[in-house]
Structures are given as structure tokens and as C-alpha cells.
Coordinates of C-alpha atoms in Angstrom, one line a residue:
Chain G
G1 CA 0.0 0.1 -0.4
E2 CA 1.1 3.7 -0.3
S3 CA 3.2 4.7 2.5
V4 CA 5.0 8.2 4.2
G5 CA 8.2 7.0 6.2
L6 CA 11.1 8.5 7.6
H7 CA 14.6 7.4 7.6
L8 CA 15.5 8.0 11.3
P9 CA 13.8 7.6 14.8
T10 CA 15.3 10.0 16.5
L11 CA 17.5 13.2 16.1
S12 CA 19.4 15.1 18.3
V13 CA 20.8 17.7 17.4
Q14 CA 23.6 21.4 19.8
E15 CA 20.5 24.6 20.2
G16 CA 22.4 26.6 17.5
D17 CA 22.6 23.9 14.9
N18 CA 20.6 23.3 12.1
S19 CA 18.2 20.6 11.7
I20 CA 17.5 18.4 9.1
I21 CA 14.9 15.9 8.9
N22 CA 13.9 13.6 6.5
C23 CA 11.1 11.8 4.5
A24 CA 10.8 9.2 1.5
Y25 CA 8.0 8.1 0.0
S26 CA 6.6 5.6 -2.0
N27 CA 3.5 6.8 -4.2
S28 CA 5.0 8.9 -7.0
A29 CA 1.6 10.3 -7.3
S30 CA 1.3 12.2 -4.3
D31 CA 1.4 15.9 -5.2
Y32 CA 1.4 17.6 -2.0
F33 CA 3.4 17.2 0.9
I34 CA 3.2 19.1 5.1
W35 CA 5.3 19.0 7.5
Y36 CA 3.9 18.8 11.2
K37 CA 5.0 19.0 14.3
Q38 CA 4.3 16.8 17.7
E39 CA 5.2 18.2 21.1
S40 CA 4.2 16.0 24.2
G41 CA 0.6 15.6 24.9
K42 CA -0.5 17.8 22.1
G43 CA -2.0 17.9 18.7
P44 CA 0.3 18.0 15.2
Q45 CA 0.9 21.5 14.2
F46 CA 1.0 22.3 10.8
I47 CA 4.5 23.6 10.2
I48 CA 4.8 24.1 6.0
D49 CA 3.8 22.0 3.4
I50 CA 4.7 22.2 -0.7
R51 CA 3.4 20.9 -3.6
S52 CA 4.8 18.7 -6.4
N53 CA 5.5 21.7 -9.0
M54 CA 7.7 23.2 -6.0
D55 CA 11.0 21.9 -5.5
K56 CA 11.6 23.9 -2.2
R57 CA 9.5 26.3 -0.2
Q58 CA 10.5 28.5 2.7
G59 CA 9.2 29.8 6.1
Q60 CA 10.1 31.3 9.5
R61 CA 13.6 29.4 10.2
V62 CA 12.3 26.6 8.2
T63 CA 12.8 24.6 4.1
V64 CA 11.5 21.9 3.0
L65 CA 12.8 20.6 0.3
L66 CA 11.2 17.8 -2.3
N67 CA 13.1 16.2 -5.0
K68 CA 10.4 14.0 -6.8
T69 CA 12.8 12.3 -8.9
V70 CA 14.1 10.5 -5.9
K71 CA 10.7 10.9 -3.4
H72 CA 12.5 12.0 -0.8
L73 CA 11.2 15.3 0.8
S74 CA 13.1 17.1 4.0
L75 CA 12.4 19.8 7.2
Q76 CA 15.2 22.0 8.0
I77 CA 15.2 23.9 10.8
A78 CA 17.8 26.8 11.2
A79 CA 18.9 27.6 14.2
T80 CA 17.2 25.1 16.2
Q81 CA 16.1 26.0 19.2
P82 CA 15.3 23.9 22.5
G83 CA 11.3 25.2 22.1
D84 CA 11.9 22.7 18.7
S85 CA 12.6 19.5 20.6
A86 CA 9.1 17.6 19.6
V87 CA 8.5 14.3 16.9
Y88 CA 8.5 16.1 13.4
F89 CA 5.8 14.1 11.4
C90 CA 5.8 14.5 7.3
A91 CA 2.3 13.9 5.5
R92 CA 1.1 13.5 2.6
L93 CA -2.7 13.9 0.9
G94 CA -4.5 10.1 0.6
G95 CA -6.1 9.2 -2.5
Y96 CA -4.4 9.0 -5.8
G97 CA -2.7 11.9 -6.9
G98 CA -3.7 13.3 -3.6
S99 CA -7.4 13.3 -4.7
Q100 CA -8.9 12.9 -1.0
G101 CA -8.8 15.1 2.1
N102 CA -7.2 13.0 5.0
L103 CA -4.1 12.6 5.5
I104 CA -1.2 9.8 5.2
F105 CA 1.4 10.1 8.4
G106 CA 4.8 8.9 8.7
K107 CA 6.1 7.0 11.9
G108 CA 7.9 10.1 12.9
T109 CA 11.1 11.7 13.8
K110 CA 11.6 13.0 17.0
L111 CA 14.3 15.6 17.9
S112 CA 16.2 16.9 20.8
V113 CA 17.7 19.7 21.0
K114 CA 20.8 20.5 24.1
P115 CA 21.6 23.1 25.3
Chain D
G1 CA -9.0 32.8 17.8
A2 CA -10.3 29.2 19.4
G3 CA -9.0 26.3 18.2
V4 CA -10.7 22.7 17.7
S5 CA -11.6 21.8 21.0
Q6 CA -12.1 17.4 22.2
T7 CA -13.2 16.2 25.4
P8 CA -13.0 14.5 27.5
S9 CA -9.2 15.0 27.6
N10 CA -8.4 11.3 28.9
K11 CA -10.7 8.9 29.5
V12 CA -11.0 5.1 31.0
T13 CA -13.2 2.8 30.7
E14 CA -14.1 -1.5 30.9
K15 CA -13.3 -3.5 28.2
G16 CA -17.3 -4.3 26.7
K17 CA -18.3 -0.5 27.7
Y18 CA -19.2 2.3 25.1
V19 CA -17.8 5.5 24.9
E20 CA -18.2 8.6 23.2
L21 CA -15.8 11.4 21.8
R22 CA -16.5 14.8 21.3
C23 CA -15.0 17.4 19.1
D24 CA -15.8 21.0 18.2
P25 CA -14.1 22.1 15.1
I26 CA -12.6 26.0 14.4
S27 CA -16.5 28.1 13.7
G28 CA -17.1 28.3 9.9
H29 CA -14.6 24.6 9.3
T30 CA -17.2 22.5 6.8
A31 CA -14.6 19.8 6.7
L32 CA -13.7 17.7 9.9
Y33 CA -11.5 14.3 10.5
W34 CA -10.9 12.0 13.0
Y35 CA -7.5 10.6 13.7
R36 CA -6.5 7.9 16.0
Q37 CA -2.8 7.9 16.6
S38 CA -0.7 4.6 18.8
L39 CA 1.6 5.2 20.7
G40 CA 4.8 6.1 18.5
Q41 CA 2.9 6.2 15.7
G42 CA 1.8 8.9 13.8
P43 CA -2.1 10.0 12.8
E44 CA -4.0 7.5 11.3
F45 CA -7.0 8.2 9.5
L46 CA -10.7 7.2 10.5
I47 CA -13.3 9.7 8.7
Y48 CA -14.0 12.7 7.0
F49 CA -17.1 15.1 7.1
Q50 CA -17.9 17.8 5.0
G51 CA -20.6 19.6 6.7
T52 CA -23.0 17.0 8.1
G53 CA -22.2 13.9 6.0
A54 CA -19.4 11.7 6.1
A55 CA -17.4 11.7 3.0
D56 CA -15.2 9.2 3.8
D57 CA -15.7 6.5 6.1
S58 CA -12.9 4.0 4.5
G59 CA -10.5 4.5 7.9
L60 CA -13.3 2.9 10.4
P61 CA -12.0 -0.3 11.5
N62 CA -15.1 -2.3 12.2
D63 CA -18.3 -1.0 12.8
R64 CA -18.3 -0.7 15.9
F65 CA -17.0 3.0 14.9
F66 CA -19.4 5.0 13.7
A67 CA -19.6 8.9 13.9
V68 CA -21.8 11.8 13.8
R69 CA -22.0 15.1 12.9
P70 CA -25.6 16.1 12.9
E71 CA -25.5 20.4 12.5
G72 CA -22.6 19.7 10.1
S73 CA -20.5 21.3 13.0
V74 CA -19.8 19.3 16.1
S75 CA -19.0 15.0 15.6
T76 CA -19.1 12.5 18.2
L77 CA -17.4 9.7 18.1
K78 CA -19.0 6.2 18.8
I79 CA -17.2 3.1 20.2
Q80 CA -19.2 0.1 21.1
R81 CA -17.9 -2.6 22.7
T82 CA -14.5 -1.3 23.3
E83 CA -11.6 -4.0 23.4
R84 CA -8.0 -2.9 25.0
G85 CA -6.9 -2.7 21.5
D86 CA -8.9 0.6 21.0
S87 CA -6.1 2.3 23.8
A88 CA -4.9 5.4 21.7
V89 CA -5.6 9.1 21.1
Y90 CA -8.2 9.7 19.3
L91 CA -7.3 13.1 17.4
C92 CA -9.8 15.6 15.2
A93 CA -8.5 18.4 13.1
S94 CA -11.2 20.6 11.0
S95 CA -10.3 22.6 8.1
P96 CA -12.3 25.3 5.6
G97 CA -13.3 22.9 3.7
T98 CA -12.8 24.8 0.1
S99 CA -9.7 22.6 -1.1
V100 CA -8.1 19.3 -0.2
W101 CA -5.4 21.6 -0.1
D102 CA -6.5 23.4 3.1
T103 CA -4.4 23.3 5.8
Q104 CA -5.9 20.8 8.8
Y105 CA -5.7 21.8 12.9
F106 CA -5.6 19.5 14.8
G107 CA -6.8 19.4 18.1
P108 CA -5.1 18.2 21.7
G109 CA -6.9 14.6 21.4
T110 CA -8.7 12.5 23.6
R111 CA -6.6 9.7 25.1
L112 CA -9.1 6.7 25.7
T113 CA -7.4 4.0 27.6
V114 CA -9.4 0.3 27.9
L115 CA -9.2 -2.1 31.0

């Protein structure tokens, strides 16, 4: 079946360093990807999204890169802060070519920021 | 403004009992989603409402699970004859409903424990 997965389950970085969280997907028809941040005891919080007609999109301290050739996307967090400590999920829209509104999530990467 | 709210925040029940979980979406959002999140996993889609109708209930695991949204706002997820395997965090999300690419905003979830 379709899946969205992550390369690494945990990532530990020093405060102030840049963080890179990776995600691979299997459905070549996927055309919309979203990154969510989930802190302990809370629901997922939208960070940034990207459509398949883009290779890169930037937000505040975050950048998402999409490589459709190898079906890979990454989330880069600049100058990582303790408040960035959380589990990060990549997700895509369900259905063929993102035709359905439900989200399909990967397992998540836990980011720990050392002070 | 107010975000998505869910009640109760925690629910402990005994195997075989019936439970109801409530979701209050963001005001004006016509799309409402239910997801289930097991420990250490990403959220898994259960059901999606557009207005009062269930547009996609393909994620409901079996007929013990049912959800309603009678007035197109508040939704209730109902689980009959609960089983220990139903223990998870149940998340609700809402979006404006104008496009499948609308951002989904999640509530804090209800943690269900079946003893």
C-alpha cells in the first residue's frame, strides 16, 4: 500500500545548529506534502507544506525540499532552539494524486535539542 | 481565535463498554476529520466529514466505530463494545473545506484507555 516513512526515528542536535529531518514516500502520484510538529501531549501542529510543482519552499526558520526523482523530502530547521524539541511528521494527501482530503502520516522523527 | 477542542481529554473505560468522544471544530470549518494515534506512531485516518455527511469513512476499523456530525459543526465519535486494542489518542482536525489542500488544524486529542 501507499506509505510515507522516515529514515531516522530520533535526531539529537545542539542548540543553534541546523536540523535536517528526512522523509521518503512511495507513491509517485503524491502531489502535496505537509510537515507537522507534535509536542508531548498535544495535537500535531502545521509547520509548512509543499506541492509537487515546487522543489523548495521556505518559512520562518524552516525550509522544505522536495526531490521527486528519488521521492524524498526533507525539513530543515535553522538555528534549532529548545522549543523545537518535538516529534516531526511528514504527511501526504490520500488517494491517487492527492485526490482525497485525509492525510497519510509517516511514523515521525523525534528531535531533541541539547542546550 | 479558538482552535479545535476535544472532550474529554482523558477517558478510561472497561472492556466492553460504550464511549463517546466529542470534537468542536474551528468555527466556520466545514471539513472535519478523525484520526487515531497509537503510541510511537503517526496519526491514522478514520473518517472525514464535509458538512453533515461522512464523505469518507474508509478508515473506520470495523462496525464498532461510528461518527456523526448532525448539524455540521460538533462531531461525536462513538465506539461500541470497546476492546483493549482501541486504546489510543483520538485526534480531531478541521479545515475550511474549500479544497483538499486546506491546512488541517488538530485538536489536543482524547486519550482513551480501555482496561
